[in-house]
Amino acid sequence: AQKITQTQPGMFVQEKEAVTLDCTYDTSDPSYGLFWYKQPSSGEMIFLIYQGSYDQQNATEGRYSLNFQKARKSANLVISASQLGDSAMYFCAMREGLRGYQKVTFGIGTKLQVIP
Amino acid sequence: DGGITQSPKYLFRKEGQNVTLSCEQNLNHDAMYWYRQDPGQGLRLIYYSQIVNDFQKGDIAEGYSVSREKKESFPLTVTSAQKNPTAFYLCASSTTATYEQYFGPGTRLTVT
């Protein structure tokens, strides 16, 4: 089974609107964490947000928030007030295991295009 | 400024040649990683190292080798045994206190 599933190959959003990028995960490890990374066309991977499996509240970082639904095993990224610079690939990733051993598995990504 | 550098950004090699990709970090991170990215794919782990002089195979280590002689450096050698070496290679590092990995700008390797 896929550990990280991103079912939206591409998404469009109007500038200034909010958008949700979907991510579901599969693990039997009680200690895990979910990440979202942004990859612009330049290729670098930019860390956006992190949610630990024991965190009680959804993570937020500026315009980014992570909608964590543990029972559904989903960790969707919400981008509010989209900007043209948000156009990029977005990857969901999962960490499993204890601190110091960080096996991270990435999804195949979602390409977001922001329309003026 | 602290960060991760990878050089060169673009690399071209003939089939049958070994090639070494550089990765240096000045973040004082203990752990370092090499990933491979193919078009339309996510990242796949090649090798990782948690401390100097120690490294472990990732999911797709065949045809690759690494060394970790210094904390700051984690070079990756793509050997002639790697059947499909053309790809985008990303190096990353992390601490053992936090979970996020910091990435370098990547090296795009083309083998013909």
Coordinates of C-alpha atoms in Angstrom, one line a residue:
Chain A
A1 CA 0.0 0.0 0.0
Q2 CA 1.1 3.5 -0.7
K3 CA 2.3 5.3 2.5
I4 CA 1.5 8.7 1.1
T5 CA -1.3 9.3 -1.4
Q6 CA -1.9 12.6 -3.2
T7 CA -4.8 12.1 -5.6
Q8 CA -4.8 15.5 -7.3
P9 CA -2.1 15.7 -10.0
G10 CA -3.0 19.3 -10.7
M11 CA -5.1 22.1 -9.2
F12 CA -6.1 25.6 -10.2
V13 CA -7.1 28.4 -7.9
Q14 CA -8.0 32.0 -8.4
E15 CA -5.7 34.5 -6.9
K16 CA -6.8 35.5 -3.3
E17 CA -8.9 32.4 -3.0
A18 CA -8.2 29.5 -0.6
V19 CA -7.2 26.1 -1.8
T20 CA -7.0 22.6 -0.2
L21 CA -4.5 20.1 -1.3
D22 CA -5.3 16.5 -0.3
C23 CA -3.0 14.0 1.4
T24 CA -3.8 10.6 2.9
Y25 CA -1.3 8.4 4.7
D26 CA -0.9 4.9 5.9
T27 CA 1.1 3.8 8.9
S28 CA 0.9 1.5 11.9
D29 CA 3.5 3.4 13.8
P30 CA 2.0 5.4 16.7
S31 CA 4.7 8.1 16.5
Y32 CA 4.7 9.8 13.1
G33 CA 4.6 13.2 11.6
L34 CA 3.3 14.8 8.4
F35 CA 5.1 17.5 6.4
W36 CA 4.3 19.6 3.4
Y37 CA 7.0 20.9 1.1
K38 CA 6.8 23.4 -1.8
Q39 CA 8.9 22.9 -4.9
P40 CA 9.0 25.9 -7.3
S41 CA 10.2 25.4 -10.9
S42 CA 13.8 26.1 -9.7
G43 CA 13.8 22.7 -8.0
E44 CA 14.6 23.5 -4.4
M45 CA 12.3 21.9 -1.7
I46 CA 10.9 24.4 0.8
F47 CA 9.6 23.3 4.1
L48 CA 6.1 24.7 4.8
I49 CA 4.5 23.0 7.8
Y50 CA 4.7 20.0 10.2
Q51 CA 2.1 18.1 12.2
G52 CA 3.1 15.5 14.8
S53 CA 0.8 12.6 15.4
Y54 CA 0.4 13.6 19.1
D55 CA -0.2 17.2 18.4
Q56 CA -3.6 18.2 19.7
Q57 CA -4.1 21.2 17.5
N58 CA -3.8 21.6 13.7
A59 CA -0.5 23.2 12.7
T60 CA -0.5 26.7 11.2
E61 CA 2.2 28.8 9.6
G62 CA 1.1 32.1 8.2
R63 CA -1.2 31.4 5.2
Y64 CA -0.6 27.6 5.5
S65 CA -2.6 25.4 7.8
L66 CA -2.7 21.6 8.0
N67 CA -6.1 20.0 8.4
F68 CA -5.2 16.9 10.4
Q69 CA -7.9 14.2 10.7
K70 CA -6.2 11.3 12.5
A71 CA -9.1 8.9 12.3
R72 CA -9.3 9.4 8.5
K73 CA -5.5 9.4 8.2
S74 CA -5.6 12.6 6.2
A75 CA -3.4 15.7 6.4
N76 CA -4.7 18.2 3.9
L77 CA -2.8 21.5 3.3
V78 CA -4.9 24.6 3.2
I79 CA -3.5 27.7 1.6
S80 CA -5.5 30.9 2.3
A81 CA -5.4 34.0 0.1
S82 CA -3.5 32.4 -2.8
Q83 CA -0.8 34.4 -4.4
L84 CA 0.8 34.0 -7.8
G85 CA 4.0 33.0 -6.1
D86 CA 2.2 30.0 -4.7
S87 CA 2.3 28.3 -8.1
A88 CA 4.5 25.2 -7.6
M89 CA 4.5 21.5 -6.9
Y90 CA 3.4 20.6 -3.4
F91 CA 4.6 17.4 -1.7
C92 CA 3.1 15.7 1.3
A93 CA 5.6 13.6 3.3
M94 CA 5.5 11.4 6.4
R95 CA 8.1 10.7 9.1
E96 CA 7.9 7.4 10.9
G97 CA 9.8 6.2 14.0
L98 CA 11.7 7.8 16.8
R99 CA 13.8 10.9 16.9
G100 CA 17.2 10.5 15.4
Y101 CA 15.9 8.0 12.8
Q102 CA 13.9 9.9 10.3
K103 CA 12.7 7.8 7.5
V104 CA 10.6 10.2 5.4
T105 CA 8.4 9.0 2.6
F106 CA 7.1 11.5 0.0
G107 CA 4.0 11.5 -2.1
I108 CA 4.0 12.2 -5.9
G109 CA 2.9 15.7 -5.5
T110 CA 0.2 18.1 -6.7
K111 CA 0.9 20.9 -9.2
L112 CA -0.9 24.1 -8.1
Q113 CA -1.4 26.9 -10.5
V114 CA -2.7 30.2 -9.3
I115 CA -4.7 32.2 -11.9
P116 CA -4.6 36.0 -11.8
Chain B
D1 CA 24.2 32.5 5.9
G2 CA 23.7 28.8 6.9
G3 CA 22.5 26.4 4.3
I4 CA 23.2 23.5 2.1
T5 CA 25.1 23.8 -1.2
Q6 CA 25.1 21.4 -4.0
S7 CA 27.4 21.6 -7.0
P8 CA 27.2 21.8 -9.8
K9 CA 23.6 22.6 -10.7
Y10 CA 23.8 20.8 -14.0
L11 CA 26.1 17.9 -14.8
F12 CA 26.5 16.0 -18.0
R13 CA 28.3 12.7 -18.3
K14 CA 28.9 9.9 -20.8
E15 CA 27.4 6.5 -20.0
G16 CA 29.9 4.2 -18.2
Q17 CA 31.6 7.0 -16.3
N18 CA 31.3 7.4 -12.5
V19 CA 30.3 10.9 -11.3
T20 CA 30.4 12.4 -7.8
L21 CA 27.8 15.0 -6.7
S22 CA 28.8 17.4 -3.9
C23 CA 26.7 18.2 -0.9
E24 CA 28.0 20.6 1.9
Q25 CA 26.1 22.0 4.9
N26 CA 27.1 24.5 7.5
L27 CA 24.0 24.1 9.6
N28 CA 25.8 21.8 12.1
H29 CA 23.2 19.1 11.4
D30 CA 24.0 15.5 12.3
A31 CA 21.9 13.8 9.7
M32 CA 22.2 14.1 5.9
Y33 CA 20.2 12.5 3.1
W34 CA 20.3 11.9 -0.7
Y35 CA 17.2 11.8 -2.7
R36 CA 16.5 11.1 -6.3
Q37 CA 13.5 12.8 -8.1
D38 CA 12.3 11.7 -11.6
P39 CA 9.8 13.6 -13.7
G40 CA 6.3 13.4 -12.2
Q41 CA 7.5 11.5 -9.2
G42 CA 8.1 12.3 -5.5
L43 CA 11.5 11.9 -3.8
R44 CA 13.0 8.5 -3.3
L45 CA 15.7 8.0 -0.6
I46 CA 19.1 6.8 -1.9
Y47 CA 21.3 6.9 1.3
Y48 CA 21.2 8.6 4.6
S49 CA 23.7 9.2 7.4
Q50 CA 23.0 10.1 11.0
I51 CA 26.6 10.5 12.2
V52 CA 30.1 10.8 10.7
N53 CA 31.6 7.6 9.3
D54 CA 28.2 5.9 9.3
F55 CA 25.5 5.7 6.6
Q56 CA 22.6 3.5 5.7
K57 CA 21.0 2.4 2.4
G58 CA 17.7 3.9 1.5
D59 CA 15.1 2.5 -0.9
I60 CA 17.1 2.8 -4.1
A61 CA 20.8 2.5 -3.2
E62 CA 21.8 0.1 -6.0
G63 CA 24.4 1.8 -8.3
Y64 CA 25.2 4.5 -5.8
S65 CA 27.8 5.0 -3.1
V66 CA 28.4 7.6 -0.4
S67 CA 30.9 8.6 2.2
R68 CA 30.6 10.7 5.4
E69 CA 34.2 11.6 6.5
K70 CA 33.2 15.0 7.8
K71 CA 30.0 16.2 9.4
E72 CA 29.6 19.0 6.8
S73 CA 30.0 16.8 3.7
F74 CA 28.1 13.9 2.2
P75 CA 29.1 13.3 -1.4
L76 CA 27.2 10.9 -3.6
T77 CA 28.8 8.9 -6.4
V78 CA 26.7 7.6 -9.2
T79 CA 28.5 4.6 -10.6
S80 CA 28.3 3.0 -14.0
A81 CA 26.2 0.3 -12.4
Q82 CA 23.3 2.6 -12.0
K83 CA 21.0 1.7 -15.0
N84 CA 19.1 5.0 -15.2
P85 CA 21.2 7.7 -13.7
T86 CA 19.6 10.7 -15.4
A87 CA 17.5 12.4 -12.7
F88 CA 17.4 15.4 -10.3
Y89 CA 19.3 14.8 -7.1
L90 CA 18.5 16.5 -3.9
C91 CA 20.6 16.5 -0.7
A92 CA 19.1 17.3 2.7
S93 CA 20.1 17.6 6.3
S94 CA 18.3 17.6 9.6
T95 CA 19.0 17.8 13.3
T96 CA 18.0 15.1 15.7
A97 CA 16.0 17.6 17.8
T98 CA 13.6 18.7 15.1
Y99 CA 12.0 16.8 12.2
E100 CA 12.1 19.0 9.2
Q101 CA 14.7 18.4 6.6
Y102 CA 16.5 21.3 4.9
F103 CA 17.2 20.8 1.2
G104 CA 19.9 22.0 -1.1
P105 CA 19.1 23.5 -4.6
G106 CA 19.7 20.1 -6.3
T107 CA 21.9 18.8 -9.1
R108 CA 20.4 17.8 -12.4
L109 CA 22.4 14.9 -13.9
T110 CA 22.1 13.9 -17.5
V111 CA 23.9 10.8 -18.7
T112 CA 24.0 10.1 -22.4

